[in-house]
PDB file of C-alpha atoms in Angstrom:
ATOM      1  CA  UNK A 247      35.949  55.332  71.676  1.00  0.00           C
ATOM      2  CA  UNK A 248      36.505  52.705  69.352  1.00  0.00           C
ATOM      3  CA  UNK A 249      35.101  49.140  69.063  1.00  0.00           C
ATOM      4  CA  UNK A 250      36.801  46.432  71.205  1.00  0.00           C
ATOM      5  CA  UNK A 251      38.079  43.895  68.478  1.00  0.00           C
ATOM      6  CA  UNK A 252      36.247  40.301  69.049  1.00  0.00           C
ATOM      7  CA  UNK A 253      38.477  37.404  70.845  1.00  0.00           C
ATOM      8  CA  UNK A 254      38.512  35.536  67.321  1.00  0.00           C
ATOM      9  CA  UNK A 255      40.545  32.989  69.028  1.00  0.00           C
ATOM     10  CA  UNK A 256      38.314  31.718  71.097  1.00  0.00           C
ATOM     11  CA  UNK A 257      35.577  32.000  68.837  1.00  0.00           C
ATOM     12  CA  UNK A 258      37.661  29.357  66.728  1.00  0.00           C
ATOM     13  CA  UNK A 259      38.248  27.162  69.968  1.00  0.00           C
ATOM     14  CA  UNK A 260      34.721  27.037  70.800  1.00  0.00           C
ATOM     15  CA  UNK A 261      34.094  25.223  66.733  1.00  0.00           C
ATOM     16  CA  UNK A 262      36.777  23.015  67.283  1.00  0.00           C
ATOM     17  CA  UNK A 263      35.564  21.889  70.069  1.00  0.00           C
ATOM     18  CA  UNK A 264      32.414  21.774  68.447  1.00  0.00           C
ATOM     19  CA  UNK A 265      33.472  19.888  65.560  1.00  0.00           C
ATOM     20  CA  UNK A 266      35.129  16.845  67.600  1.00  0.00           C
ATOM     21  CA  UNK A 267      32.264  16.678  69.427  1.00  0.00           C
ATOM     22  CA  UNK A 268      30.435  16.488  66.635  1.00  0.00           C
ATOM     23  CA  UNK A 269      32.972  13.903  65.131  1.00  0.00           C
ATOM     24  CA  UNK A 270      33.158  11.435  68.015  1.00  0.00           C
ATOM     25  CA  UNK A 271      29.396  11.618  68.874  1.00  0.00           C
ATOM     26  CA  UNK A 272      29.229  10.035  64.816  1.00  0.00           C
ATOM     27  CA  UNK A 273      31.548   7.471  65.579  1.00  0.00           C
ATOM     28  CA  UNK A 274      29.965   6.143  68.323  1.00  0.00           C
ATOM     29  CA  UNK A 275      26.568   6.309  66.511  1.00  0.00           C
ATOM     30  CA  UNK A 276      28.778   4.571  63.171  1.00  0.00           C
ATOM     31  CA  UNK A 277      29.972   2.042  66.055  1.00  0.00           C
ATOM     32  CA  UNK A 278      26.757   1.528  67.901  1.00  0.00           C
ATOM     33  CA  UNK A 279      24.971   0.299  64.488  1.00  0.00           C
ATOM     34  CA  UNK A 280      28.014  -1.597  63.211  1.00  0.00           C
ATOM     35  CA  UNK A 281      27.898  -3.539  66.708  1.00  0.00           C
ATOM     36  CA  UNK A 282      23.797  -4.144  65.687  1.00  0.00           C
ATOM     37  CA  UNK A 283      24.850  -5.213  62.660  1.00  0.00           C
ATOM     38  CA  UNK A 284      27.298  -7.718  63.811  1.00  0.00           C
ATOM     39  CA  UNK A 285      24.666  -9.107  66.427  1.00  0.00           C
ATOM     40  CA  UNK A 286      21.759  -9.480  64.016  1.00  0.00           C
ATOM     41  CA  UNK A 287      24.491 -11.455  61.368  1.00  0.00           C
ATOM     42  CA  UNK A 288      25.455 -13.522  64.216  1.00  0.00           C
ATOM     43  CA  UNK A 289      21.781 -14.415  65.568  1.00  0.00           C
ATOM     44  CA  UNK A 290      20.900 -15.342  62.118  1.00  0.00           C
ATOM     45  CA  UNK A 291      24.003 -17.512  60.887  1.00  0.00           C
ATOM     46  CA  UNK A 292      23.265 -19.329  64.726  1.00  0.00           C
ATOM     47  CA  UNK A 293      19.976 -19.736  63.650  1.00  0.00           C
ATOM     48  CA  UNK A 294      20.879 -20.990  60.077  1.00  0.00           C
ATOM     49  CA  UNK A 295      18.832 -18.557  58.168  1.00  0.00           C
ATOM     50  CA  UNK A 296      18.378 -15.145  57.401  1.00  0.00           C
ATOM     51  CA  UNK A 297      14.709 -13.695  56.767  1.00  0.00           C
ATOM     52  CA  UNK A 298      15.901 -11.687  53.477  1.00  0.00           C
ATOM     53  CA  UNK A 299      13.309  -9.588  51.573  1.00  0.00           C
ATOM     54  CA  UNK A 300      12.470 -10.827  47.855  1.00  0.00           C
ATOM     55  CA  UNK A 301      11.852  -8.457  44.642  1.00  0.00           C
ATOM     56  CA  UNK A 302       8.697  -8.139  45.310  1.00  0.00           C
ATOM     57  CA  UNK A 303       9.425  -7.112  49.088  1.00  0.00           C
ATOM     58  CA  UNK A 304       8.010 -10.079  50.516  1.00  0.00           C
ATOM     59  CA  UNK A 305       9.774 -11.962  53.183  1.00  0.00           C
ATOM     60  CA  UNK A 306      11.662 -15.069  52.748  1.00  0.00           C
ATOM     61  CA  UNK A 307      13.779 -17.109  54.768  1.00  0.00           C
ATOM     62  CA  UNK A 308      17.197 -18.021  53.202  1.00  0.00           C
ATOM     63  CA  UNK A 309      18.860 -21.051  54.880  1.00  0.00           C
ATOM     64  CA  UNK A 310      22.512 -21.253  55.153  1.00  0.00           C
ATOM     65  CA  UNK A 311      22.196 -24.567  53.095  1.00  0.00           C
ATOM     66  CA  UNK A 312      20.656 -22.252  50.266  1.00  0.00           C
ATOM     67  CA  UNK A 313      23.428 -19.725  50.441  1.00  0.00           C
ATOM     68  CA  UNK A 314      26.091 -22.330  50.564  1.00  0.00           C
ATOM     69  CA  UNK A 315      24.680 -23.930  47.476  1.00  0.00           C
ATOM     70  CA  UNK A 316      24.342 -20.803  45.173  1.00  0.00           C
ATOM     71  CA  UNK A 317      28.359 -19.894  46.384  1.00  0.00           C
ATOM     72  CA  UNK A 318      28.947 -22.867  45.469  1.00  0.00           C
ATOM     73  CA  UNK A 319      27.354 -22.826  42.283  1.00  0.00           C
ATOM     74  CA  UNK A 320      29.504 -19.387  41.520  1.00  0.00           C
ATOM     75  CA  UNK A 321      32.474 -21.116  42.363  1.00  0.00           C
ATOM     76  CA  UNK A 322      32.039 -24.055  40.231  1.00  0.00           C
ATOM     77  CA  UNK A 323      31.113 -21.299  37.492  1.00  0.00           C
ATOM     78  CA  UNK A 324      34.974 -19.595  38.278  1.00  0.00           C
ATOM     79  CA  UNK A 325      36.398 -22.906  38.491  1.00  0.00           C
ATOM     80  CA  UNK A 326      37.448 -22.885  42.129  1.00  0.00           C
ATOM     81  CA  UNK A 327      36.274 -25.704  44.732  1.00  0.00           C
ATOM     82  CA  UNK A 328      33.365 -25.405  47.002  1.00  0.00           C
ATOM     83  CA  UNK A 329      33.325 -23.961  49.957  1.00  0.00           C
ATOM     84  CA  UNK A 330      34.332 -25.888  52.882  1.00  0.00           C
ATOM     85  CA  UNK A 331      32.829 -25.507  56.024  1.00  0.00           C
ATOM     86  CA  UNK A 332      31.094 -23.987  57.623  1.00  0.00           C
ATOM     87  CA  UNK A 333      33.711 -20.915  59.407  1.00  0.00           C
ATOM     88  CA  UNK A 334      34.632 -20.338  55.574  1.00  0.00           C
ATOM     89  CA  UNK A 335      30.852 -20.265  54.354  1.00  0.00           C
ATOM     90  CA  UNK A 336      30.838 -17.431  57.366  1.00  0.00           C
ATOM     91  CA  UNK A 337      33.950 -15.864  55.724  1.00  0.00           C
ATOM     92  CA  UNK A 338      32.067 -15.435  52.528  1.00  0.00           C
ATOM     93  CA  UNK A 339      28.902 -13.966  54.092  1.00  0.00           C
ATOM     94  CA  UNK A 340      31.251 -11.724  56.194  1.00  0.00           C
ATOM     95  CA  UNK A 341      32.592 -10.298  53.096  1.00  0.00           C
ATOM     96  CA  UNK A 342      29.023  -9.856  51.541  1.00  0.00           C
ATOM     97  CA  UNK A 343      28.073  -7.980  54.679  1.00  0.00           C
ATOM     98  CA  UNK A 344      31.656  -5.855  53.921  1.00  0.00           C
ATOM     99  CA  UNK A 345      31.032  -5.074  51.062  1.00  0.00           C
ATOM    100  CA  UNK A 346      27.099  -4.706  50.642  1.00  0.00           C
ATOM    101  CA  UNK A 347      26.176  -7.679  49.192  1.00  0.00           C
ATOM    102  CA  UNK A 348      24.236  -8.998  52.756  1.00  0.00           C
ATOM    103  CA  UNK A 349      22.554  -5.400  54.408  1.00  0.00           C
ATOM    104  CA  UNK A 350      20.316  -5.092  57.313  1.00  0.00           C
ATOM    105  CA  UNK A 351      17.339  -3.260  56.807  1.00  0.00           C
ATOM    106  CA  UNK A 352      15.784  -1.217  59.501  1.00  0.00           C
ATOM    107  CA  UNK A 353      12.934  -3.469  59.959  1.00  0.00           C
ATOM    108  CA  UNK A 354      15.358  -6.407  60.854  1.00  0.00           C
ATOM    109  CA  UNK A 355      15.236  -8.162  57.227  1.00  0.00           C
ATOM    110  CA  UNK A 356      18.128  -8.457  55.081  1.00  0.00           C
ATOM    111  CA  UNK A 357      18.613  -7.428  51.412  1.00  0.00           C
ATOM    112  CA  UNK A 358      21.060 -10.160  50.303  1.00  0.00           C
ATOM    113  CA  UNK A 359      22.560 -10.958  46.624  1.00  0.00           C
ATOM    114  CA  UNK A 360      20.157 -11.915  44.017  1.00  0.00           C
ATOM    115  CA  UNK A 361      21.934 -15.252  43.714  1.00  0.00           C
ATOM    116  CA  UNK A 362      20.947 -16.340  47.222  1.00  0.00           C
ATOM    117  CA  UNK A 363      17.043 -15.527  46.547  1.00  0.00           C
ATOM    118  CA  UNK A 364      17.560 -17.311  43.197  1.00  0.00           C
ATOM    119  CA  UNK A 365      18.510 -20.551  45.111  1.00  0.00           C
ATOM    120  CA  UNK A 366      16.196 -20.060  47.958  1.00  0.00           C
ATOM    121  CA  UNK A 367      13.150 -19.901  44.856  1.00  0.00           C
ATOM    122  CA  UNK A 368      14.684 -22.848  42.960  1.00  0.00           C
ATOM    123  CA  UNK A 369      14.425 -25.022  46.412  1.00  0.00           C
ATOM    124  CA  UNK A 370      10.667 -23.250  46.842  1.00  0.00           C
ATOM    125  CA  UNK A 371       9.611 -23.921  43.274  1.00  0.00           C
TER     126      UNK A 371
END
């Protein structure tokens, strides 16, 4: 007697469904630390400062006053006006955080554009 052939279709139903499982579980894990992302950025530019890490991996804090300053500085430097207030001051450190310029670390500090530390050592200094 020969060999009953396997189902092959529903051996290929059972990875799909796998695989969008496996899809949308990611997504809501992506979503989930996007969401902790956006809360930590928001306690921090409420509190007017992010604790940001420094070369040497020490911890500093970084006021919004010292952020605003070195943007401005780079927009001087492009020939463009300073910023102007403080919603577009958030635009600009929403786009850092976009674009990986302001990151949250696992331990809850931030690795921010050298810029920023350079101001926030000029106003230590």
């Amino acid at each position: 007697m020969a060999k009953k052939p396997k189902n092959r279709s529903s051996r290929r139903t059972k990875q799909d469904h796998q695989t969008r499982n496996r899809v949308t579980r990611h997504k809501r894990e992506e979503d989930a630390a996007s969401q902790a992302v956006s809360e930590a950025f928001d306690r921090a530019f409420e509190a007017g400062w992010f604790t940001a890490v420094d070369p040497q991996g020490q911890p500093v804090r970084l006021t919004l006053d010292a952020i605003r300053r070195a943007t401005d500085a780079q927009l001087a430097g492009d020939g463009e006006p300073p910023v102007e207030g403080v919603d577009e001051l958030r635009a600009f450190l929403v786009e850092d955080l976009d674009h990986g310029g302001l990151v949250l670390r696992p331990d809850g500090l931030w690795d921010v554009l050298p810029e920023y530390l350079a101001q926030a050592d000029a106003e230590r200094g």
